[in-house]
Amino acid sequence: RKEVEQDPGPFNVPEGATVAFNCTYSNSASQSFFWYRQDCRKEPKLLMSVYSSGNEDGRFTAQLNRASQYISLLIRDSKLSDSATYLCVVNMRNQGGKLIFGQGTELSVKP
Amino acid sequence: GAGVSQSPSNKVTEKGKDVELRCDPISGHTALYWYRQSLGQGLEFLIYFQGNSAPDKSGLPSDRFSAERTGGSVSTLTIQRTQQEDSAVYLCASSFLTGAMYFGPGTRLLVL
């Protein structure tokens, strides 16, 4: 089992759709969780951290389910500019706190 | 504020030459990561530093690759006897302990 796994992509959705990404992790002691966004030919950029109680930033909502060991990202009212690859990141306490990336899920929002 | 910087931004070299890539992390960040990414591919983990030590070097593809970090700050990634398959974007990222990591703009390496 991979340490961090994401939904396979790509996701092709129309503008205005709601889309959800899931990410599972193997280390139950993990404490830090993040979502990143990567545009083509650019470096990954932090989208949002994921807190235990869940958190929202505009159209984006992140959730953490410790019991099932997964995190999710919900994008509401998707825009063309949301087209990118979305990556989840989890810290690995059994590896000195090293942050591990999932393989990423590509999102394409069409007009 | 100052983010992660990398130099050079682009490097073209001939097969068999050595190259050195530099990363300046965000001041005070304890952890530093090197990744590489080929066109259209995902991030490939290379090495991870906490302070000056590298608890995980498992991603270095061969013994031609080495990295060091000095003073808990600047890191250099050295590729000896470069090969064409080394062509990629090399990305550096830093974080404070297990907080969010921030990436530099990358070094685009082309081996002819």
PDB file of C-alpha atoms in Angstrom:
ATOM      1  CA  ARG A   1       0.000   0.000   0.000  1.00  0.00           C
ATOM      2  CA  LYS A   2       1.342   3.441  -0.912  1.00  0.00           C
ATOM      3  CA  GLU A   3       1.890   5.831   1.973  1.00  0.00           C
ATOM      4  CA  VAL A   4      -0.359   8.466   0.392  1.00  0.00           C
ATOM      5  CA  GLU A   5      -2.870   7.641  -2.338  1.00  0.00           C
ATOM      6  CA  GLN A   6      -5.172   9.840  -4.336  1.00  0.00           C
ATOM      7  CA  ASP A   7      -8.135   9.321  -6.631  1.00  0.00           C
ATOM      8  CA  PRO A   8      -6.943   8.522 -10.109  1.00  0.00           C
ATOM      9  CA  GLY A   9      -7.691  11.242 -12.637  1.00  0.00           C
ATOM     10  CA  PRO A  10      -8.294  13.053 -14.765  1.00  0.00           C
ATOM     11  CA  PHE A  11     -11.522  14.671 -13.637  1.00  0.00           C
ATOM     12  CA  ASN A  12     -13.310  16.522 -16.446  1.00  0.00           C
ATOM     13  CA  VAL A  13     -16.142  18.725 -15.180  1.00  0.00           C
ATOM     14  CA  PRO A  14     -18.223  21.612 -16.546  1.00  0.00           C
ATOM     15  CA  GLU A  15     -17.960  25.090 -15.101  1.00  0.00           C
ATOM     16  CA  GLY A  16     -20.071  25.479 -12.007  1.00  0.00           C
ATOM     17  CA  ALA A  17     -19.829  21.831 -11.012  1.00  0.00           C
ATOM     18  CA  THR A  18     -18.868  20.609  -7.577  1.00  0.00           C
ATOM     19  CA  VAL A  19     -15.922  18.242  -7.517  1.00  0.00           C
ATOM     20  CA  ALA A  20     -14.415  16.255  -4.656  1.00  0.00           C
ATOM     21  CA  PHE A  21     -10.992  14.691  -4.275  1.00  0.00           C
ATOM     22  CA  ASN A  22     -10.050  12.092  -1.694  1.00  0.00           C
ATOM     23  CA  CYS A  23      -6.670  11.114  -0.380  1.00  0.00           C
ATOM     24  CA  THR A  24      -5.883   8.183   1.929  1.00  0.00           C
ATOM     25  CA  TYR A  25      -2.798   7.823   4.097  1.00  0.00           C
ATOM     26  CA  SER A  26      -1.226   4.821   5.769  1.00  0.00           C
ATOM     27  CA  ASN A  27       0.350   6.264   8.917  1.00  0.00           C
ATOM     28  CA  SER A  28      -2.268   6.610  11.636  1.00  0.00           C
ATOM     29  CA  ALA A  29       0.061   8.868  13.638  1.00  0.00           C
ATOM     30  CA  SER A  30       0.262  11.486  10.883  1.00  0.00           C
ATOM     31  CA  GLN A  31      -0.542  14.967  12.131  1.00  0.00           C
ATOM     32  CA  SER A  32      -0.028  17.454   9.312  1.00  0.00           C
ATOM     33  CA  PHE A  33      -2.142  17.481   6.174  1.00  0.00           C
ATOM     34  CA  PHE A  34      -2.186  19.831   3.216  1.00  0.00           C
ATOM     35  CA  TRP A  35      -3.592  20.304  -0.263  1.00  0.00           C
ATOM     36  CA  TYR A  36      -1.404  21.753  -3.004  1.00  0.00           C
ATOM     37  CA  ARG A  37      -2.170  22.882  -6.501  1.00  0.00           C
ATOM     38  CA  GLN A  38       0.215  22.572  -9.430  1.00  0.00           C
ATOM     39  CA  ASP A  39      -0.296  24.338 -12.731  1.00  0.00           C
ATOM     40  CA  CYS A  40       1.395  23.089 -15.871  1.00  0.00           C
ATOM     41  CA  ARG A  41       5.130  23.872 -15.890  1.00  0.00           C
ATOM     42  CA  LYS A  42       4.928  25.558 -12.491  1.00  0.00           C
ATOM     43  CA  GLU A  43       5.969  24.539  -9.005  1.00  0.00           C
ATOM     44  CA  PRO A  44       3.333  23.237  -6.549  1.00  0.00           C
ATOM     45  CA  LYS A  45       1.735  25.916  -4.402  1.00  0.00           C
ATOM     46  CA  LEU A  46       0.034  25.500  -1.057  1.00  0.00           C
ATOM     47  CA  LEU A  47      -3.735  25.646  -1.454  1.00  0.00           C
ATOM     48  CA  MET A  48      -4.744  25.027   2.125  1.00  0.00           C
ATOM     49  CA  SER A  49      -3.848  23.205   5.294  1.00  0.00           C
ATOM     50  CA  VAL A  50      -6.321  20.647   6.613  1.00  0.00           C
ATOM     51  CA  TYR A  51      -7.412  20.965  10.230  1.00  0.00           C
ATOM     52  CA  SER A  52      -9.064  18.356  12.415  1.00  0.00           C
ATOM     53  CA  SER A  53     -12.365  20.198  12.530  1.00  0.00           C
ATOM     54  CA  GLY A  54     -12.405  20.800   8.787  1.00  0.00           C
ATOM     55  CA  ASN A  55     -11.864  24.188   7.225  1.00  0.00           C
ATOM     56  CA  GLU A  56     -13.170  26.302   4.419  1.00  0.00           C
ATOM     57  CA  ASP A  57     -11.633  28.961   2.219  1.00  0.00           C
ATOM     58  CA  GLY A  58     -14.137  30.463  -0.170  1.00  0.00           C
ATOM     59  CA  ARG A  59     -15.210  27.765  -2.602  1.00  0.00           C
ATOM     60  CA  PHE A  60     -12.784  25.240  -1.144  1.00  0.00           C
ATOM     61  CA  THR A  61     -13.520  22.951   1.806  1.00  0.00           C
ATOM     62  CA  ALA A  62     -11.043  20.515   3.335  1.00  0.00           C
ATOM     63  CA  GLN A  63     -11.993  17.686   5.657  1.00  0.00           C
ATOM     64  CA  LEU A  64     -10.014  15.200   7.741  1.00  0.00           C
ATOM     65  CA  ASN A  65     -11.314  11.787   8.784  1.00  0.00           C
ATOM     66  CA  ARG A  66      -8.809  10.299  11.193  1.00  0.00           C
ATOM     67  CA  ALA A  67     -10.761   7.112  11.805  1.00  0.00           C
ATOM     68  CA  SER A  68     -10.725   6.198   8.123  1.00  0.00           C
ATOM     69  CA  GLN A  69      -7.388   7.907   7.472  1.00  0.00           C
ATOM     70  CA  TYR A  70      -8.379  10.123   4.607  1.00  0.00           C
ATOM     71  CA  ILE A  71      -8.559  13.774   3.721  1.00  0.00           C
ATOM     72  CA  SER A  72     -10.814  15.368   1.162  1.00  0.00           C
ATOM     73  CA  LEU A  73     -11.012  18.551  -0.867  1.00  0.00           C
ATOM     74  CA  LEU A  74     -14.308  19.882  -2.157  1.00  0.00           C
ATOM     75  CA  ILE A  75     -14.423  22.576  -4.816  1.00  0.00           C
ATOM     76  CA  ARG A  76     -17.784  24.252  -5.321  1.00  0.00           C
ATOM     77  CA  ASP A  77     -18.849  26.313  -8.332  1.00  0.00           C
ATOM     78  CA  SER A  78     -15.724  25.299 -10.233  1.00  0.00           C
ATOM     79  CA  LYS A  79     -14.080  27.859 -12.523  1.00  0.00           C
ATOM     80  CA  LEU A  80     -11.970  27.399 -15.630  1.00  0.00           C
ATOM     81  CA  SER A  81      -9.044  28.700 -13.584  1.00  0.00           C
ATOM     82  CA  ASP A  82      -9.376  25.761 -11.172  1.00  0.00           C
ATOM     83  CA  SER A  83      -7.945  23.486 -13.879  1.00  0.00           C
ATOM     84  CA  ALA A  84      -4.729  22.115 -12.416  1.00  0.00           C
ATOM     85  CA  THR A  85      -3.311  19.076 -10.666  1.00  0.00           C
ATOM     86  CA  TYR A  86      -4.258  18.781  -6.993  1.00  0.00           C
ATOM     87  CA  LEU A  87      -1.854  17.043  -4.633  1.00  0.00           C
ATOM     88  CA  CYS A  88      -2.343  15.973  -1.055  1.00  0.00           C
ATOM     89  CA  VAL A  89       0.549  15.984   1.403  1.00  0.00           C
ATOM     90  CA  VAL A  90       0.810  14.098   4.690  1.00  0.00           C
ATOM     91  CA  ASN A  91       3.575  14.062   7.255  1.00  0.00           C
ATOM     92  CA  MET A  92       5.092  10.716   8.168  1.00  0.00           C
ATOM     93  CA  ARG A  93       5.899  10.643  11.858  1.00  0.00           C
ATOM     94  CA  ASN A  94       7.691   7.333  11.485  1.00  0.00           C
ATOM     95  CA  GLN A  95      10.053   8.986   9.021  1.00  0.00           C
ATOM     96  CA  GLY A  96      11.085  11.911  11.171  1.00  0.00           C
ATOM     97  CA  GLY A  97       8.144  14.045  10.109  1.00  0.00           C
ATOM     98  CA  LYS A  98       8.910  13.852   6.401  1.00  0.00           C
ATOM     99  CA  LEU A  99       6.132  15.230   4.206  1.00  0.00           C
ATOM    100  CA  ILE A 100       4.926  12.829   1.514  1.00  0.00           C
ATOM    101  CA  PHE A 101       3.036  13.787  -1.659  1.00  0.00           C
ATOM    102  CA  GLY A 102       0.260  11.822  -3.260  1.00  0.00           C
ATOM    103  CA  GLN A 103       0.577  11.261  -6.993  1.00  0.00           C
ATOM    104  CA  GLY A 104      -1.865  14.057  -7.783  1.00  0.00           C
ATOM    105  CA  THR A 105      -5.232  14.261  -9.478  1.00  0.00           C
ATOM    106  CA  GLU A 106      -5.673  16.300 -12.635  1.00  0.00           C
ATOM    107  CA  LEU A 107      -8.745  18.499 -12.872  1.00  0.00           C
ATOM    108  CA  SER A 108      -9.966  19.972 -16.125  1.00  0.00           C
ATOM    109  CA  VAL A 109     -12.877  22.412 -15.959  1.00  0.00           C
ATOM    110  CA  LYS A 110     -14.578  22.939 -19.310  1.00  0.00           C
ATOM    111  CA  PRO A 111     -16.798  25.826 -20.420  1.00  0.00           C
TER     112      PRO A 111
ATOM    113  CA  GLY B   1       8.961  38.190   2.191  1.00  0.00           C
ATOM    114  CA  ALA B   2      11.728  36.088   0.693  1.00  0.00           C
ATOM    115  CA  GLY B   3      10.643  32.715  -0.527  1.00  0.00           C
ATOM    116  CA  VAL B   4      12.676  29.712  -1.594  1.00  0.00           C
ATOM    117  CA  SER B   5      15.138  30.601  -4.308  1.00  0.00           C
ATOM    118  CA  GLN B   6      16.994  28.316  -6.680  1.00  0.00           C
ATOM    119  CA  SER B   7      19.842  28.866  -9.055  1.00  0.00           C
ATOM    120  CA  PRO B   8      20.429  28.664 -11.878  1.00  0.00           C
ATOM    121  CA  SER B   9      16.915  28.896 -13.246  1.00  0.00           C
ATOM    122  CA  ASN B  10      18.007  27.124 -16.414  1.00  0.00           C
ATOM    123  CA  LYS B  11      21.025  24.980 -17.143  1.00  0.00           C
ATOM    124  CA  VAL B  12      22.088  23.421 -20.413  1.00  0.00           C
ATOM    125  CA  THR B  13      25.011  21.054 -20.220  1.00  0.00           C
ATOM    126  CA  GLU B  14      26.711  18.395 -22.253  1.00  0.00           C
ATOM    127  CA  LYS B  15      26.458  14.724 -21.426  1.00  0.00           C
ATOM    128  CA  GLY B  16      29.233  13.695 -19.066  1.00  0.00           C
ATOM    129  CA  LYS B  17      29.664  17.087 -17.399  1.00  0.00           C
ATOM    130  CA  ASP B  18      29.000  17.707 -13.714  1.00  0.00           C
ATOM    131  CA  VAL B  19      26.356  20.199 -12.588  1.00  0.00           C
ATOM    132  CA  GLU B  20      25.619  21.831  -9.276  1.00  0.00           C
ATOM    133  CA  LEU B  21      22.191  23.151  -8.371  1.00  0.00           C
ATOM    134  CA  ARG B  22      21.624  25.482  -5.454  1.00  0.00           C
ATOM    135  CA  CYS B  23      18.698  26.020  -3.130  1.00  0.00           C
ATOM    136  CA  ASP B  24      18.245  28.830  -0.613  1.00  0.00           C
ATOM    137  CA  PRO B  25      15.372  27.890   1.701  1.00  0.00           C
ATOM    138  CA  ILE B  26      13.166  30.271   3.620  1.00  0.00           C
ATOM    139  CA  SER B  27      15.110  31.595   6.587  1.00  0.00           C
ATOM    140  CA  GLY B  28      14.505  29.512   9.718  1.00  0.00           C
ATOM    141  CA  HIS B  29      13.037  26.538   7.897  1.00  0.00           C
ATOM    142  CA  THR B  30      14.406  23.318   9.331  1.00  0.00           C
ATOM    143  CA  ALA B  31      13.443  20.839   6.638  1.00  0.00           C
ATOM    144  CA  LEU B  32      14.558  20.927   3.013  1.00  0.00           C
ATOM    145  CA  TYR B  33      13.462  18.669   0.171  1.00  0.00           C
ATOM    146  CA  TRP B  34      14.693  18.033  -3.347  1.00  0.00           C
ATOM    147  CA  TYR B  35      12.367  16.684  -6.032  1.00  0.00           C
ATOM    148  CA  ARG B  36      12.585  16.343  -9.761  1.00  0.00           C
ATOM    149  CA  GLN B  37       9.833  16.392 -12.314  1.00  0.00           C
ATOM    150  CA  SER B  38       9.963  15.379 -15.951  1.00  0.00           C
ATOM    151  CA  LEU B  39       7.505  16.896 -18.400  1.00  0.00           C
ATOM    152  CA  GLY B  40       4.010  15.612 -17.810  1.00  0.00           C
ATOM    153  CA  GLN B  41       5.107  13.431 -14.908  1.00  0.00           C
ATOM    154  CA  GLY B  42       4.578  13.591 -11.154  1.00  0.00           C
ATOM    155  CA  LEU B  43       7.017  14.725  -8.505  1.00  0.00           C
ATOM    156  CA  GLU B  44       9.886  12.327  -7.872  1.00  0.00           C
ATOM    157  CA  PHE B  45      11.306  12.573  -4.344  1.00  0.00           C
ATOM    158  CA  LEU B  46      15.100  12.728  -4.203  1.00  0.00           C
ATOM    159  CA  ILE B  47      16.273  13.612  -0.697  1.00  0.00           C
ATOM    160  CA  TYR B  48      15.090  15.169   2.565  1.00  0.00           C
ATOM    161  CA  PHE B  49      17.118  17.125   5.133  1.00  0.00           C
ATOM    162  CA  GLN B  50      16.281  17.967   8.711  1.00  0.00           C
ATOM    163  CA  GLY B  51      18.882  20.522   9.667  1.00  0.00           C
ATOM    164  CA  ASN B  52      22.128  19.422   8.065  1.00  0.00           C
ATOM    165  CA  SER B  53      21.445  15.711   8.218  1.00  0.00           C
ATOM    166  CA  ALA B  54      19.654  13.680   5.587  1.00  0.00           C
ATOM    167  CA  PRO B  55      17.471  11.047   7.237  1.00  0.00           C
ATOM    168  CA  ASP B  56      16.110   9.978   3.877  1.00  0.00           C
ATOM    169  CA  LYS B  57      18.242   9.741   0.757  1.00  0.00           C
ATOM    170  CA  SER B  58      16.208   6.928  -0.694  1.00  0.00           C
ATOM    171  CA  GLY B  59      15.130   8.821  -3.781  1.00  0.00           C
ATOM    172  CA  LEU B  60      18.569   9.568  -5.188  1.00  0.00           C
ATOM    173  CA  PRO B  61      18.528   7.660  -8.499  1.00  0.00           C
ATOM    174  CA  SER B  62      22.183   6.673  -8.563  1.00  0.00           C
ATOM    175  CA  ASP B  63      25.526   7.352  -6.956  1.00  0.00           C
ATOM    176  CA  ARG B  64      26.043  10.140  -9.500  1.00  0.00           C
ATOM    177  CA  PHE B  65      23.640  12.193  -7.403  1.00  0.00           C
ATOM    178  CA  SER B  66      24.641  13.736  -4.095  1.00  0.00           C
ATOM    179  CA  ALA B  67      23.378  16.578  -1.949  1.00  0.00           C
ATOM    180  CA  GLU B  68      24.538  18.466   1.055  1.00  0.00           C
ATOM    181  CA  ARG B  69      23.211  21.128   3.304  1.00  0.00           C
ATOM    182  CA  THR B  70      25.388  23.441   5.328  1.00  0.00           C
ATOM    183  CA  GLY B  71      24.615  25.680   8.279  1.00  0.00           C
ATOM    184  CA  GLY B  72      21.067  24.392   8.312  1.00  0.00           C
ATOM    185  CA  SER B  73      20.417  26.614   5.321  1.00  0.00           C
ATOM    186  CA  VAL B  74      21.706  26.450   1.747  1.00  0.00           C
ATOM    187  CA  SER B  75      21.676  23.119  -0.050  1.00  0.00           C
ATOM    188  CA  THR B  76      23.433  21.994  -3.203  1.00  0.00           C
ATOM    189  CA  LEU B  77      22.470  19.059  -5.378  1.00  0.00           C
ATOM    190  CA  THR B  78      25.326  17.747  -7.486  1.00  0.00           C
ATOM    191  CA  ILE B  79      24.929  15.505 -10.492  1.00  0.00           C
ATOM    192  CA  GLN B  80      28.144  13.984 -11.783  1.00  0.00           C
ATOM    193  CA  ARG B  81      28.669  12.722 -15.319  1.00  0.00           C
ATOM    194  CA  THR B  82      25.237  13.898 -16.412  1.00  0.00           C
ATOM    195  CA  GLN B  83      23.154  11.735 -18.697  1.00  0.00           C
ATOM    196  CA  GLN B  84      20.310  12.727 -21.007  1.00  0.00           C
ATOM    197  CA  GLU B  85      17.785  11.045 -18.717  1.00  0.00           C
ATOM    198  CA  ASP B  86      18.779  13.522 -16.004  1.00  0.00           C
ATOM    199  CA  SER B  87      16.991  16.263 -17.955  1.00  0.00           C
ATOM    200  CA  ALA B  88      14.111  17.483 -15.800  1.00  0.00           C
ATOM    201  CA  VAL B  89      13.006  20.314 -13.558  1.00  0.00           C
ATOM    202  CA  TYR B  90      14.684  20.081 -10.165  1.00  0.00           C
ATOM    203  CA  LEU B  91      12.539  21.544  -7.402  1.00  0.00           C
ATOM    204  CA  CYS B  92      13.558  22.464  -3.896  1.00  0.00           C
ATOM    205  CA  ALA B  93      11.125  23.029  -1.021  1.00  0.00           C
ATOM    206  CA  SER B  94      11.502  23.971   2.615  1.00  0.00           C
ATOM    207  CA  SER B  95       9.302  23.780   5.690  1.00  0.00           C
ATOM    208  CA  PHE B  96       9.475  24.564   9.370  1.00  0.00           C
ATOM    209  CA  LEU B  97       9.435  21.194  11.162  1.00  0.00           C
ATOM    210  CA  THR B  98       6.340  19.426   9.766  1.00  0.00           C
ATOM    211  CA  GLY B  99       4.552  22.547   8.608  1.00  0.00           C
ATOM    212  CA  ALA B 100       3.592  23.303   5.044  1.00  0.00           C
ATOM    213  CA  MET B 101       6.386  23.188   2.506  1.00  0.00           C
ATOM    214  CA  TYR B 102       7.084  26.023   0.097  1.00  0.00           C
ATOM    215  CA  PHE B 103       8.667  25.437  -3.272  1.00  0.00           C
ATOM    216  CA  GLY B 104      11.215  27.361  -5.224  1.00  0.00           C
ATOM    217  CA  PRO B 105      10.690  28.030  -8.930  1.00  0.00           C
ATOM    218  CA  GLY B 106      12.936  25.140  -9.931  1.00  0.00           C
ATOM    219  CA  THR B 107      15.995  24.650 -12.088  1.00  0.00           C
ATOM    220  CA  ARG B 108      15.320  23.420 -15.602  1.00  0.00           C
ATOM    221  CA  LEU B 109      18.173  21.107 -16.555  1.00  0.00           C
ATOM    222  CA  LEU B 110      18.753  20.028 -20.125  1.00  0.00           C
ATOM    223  CA  VAL B 111      21.488  17.528 -20.881  1.00  0.00           C
ATOM    224  CA  LEU B 112      22.467  17.421 -24.539  1.00  0.00           C
TER     225      LEU B 112
END
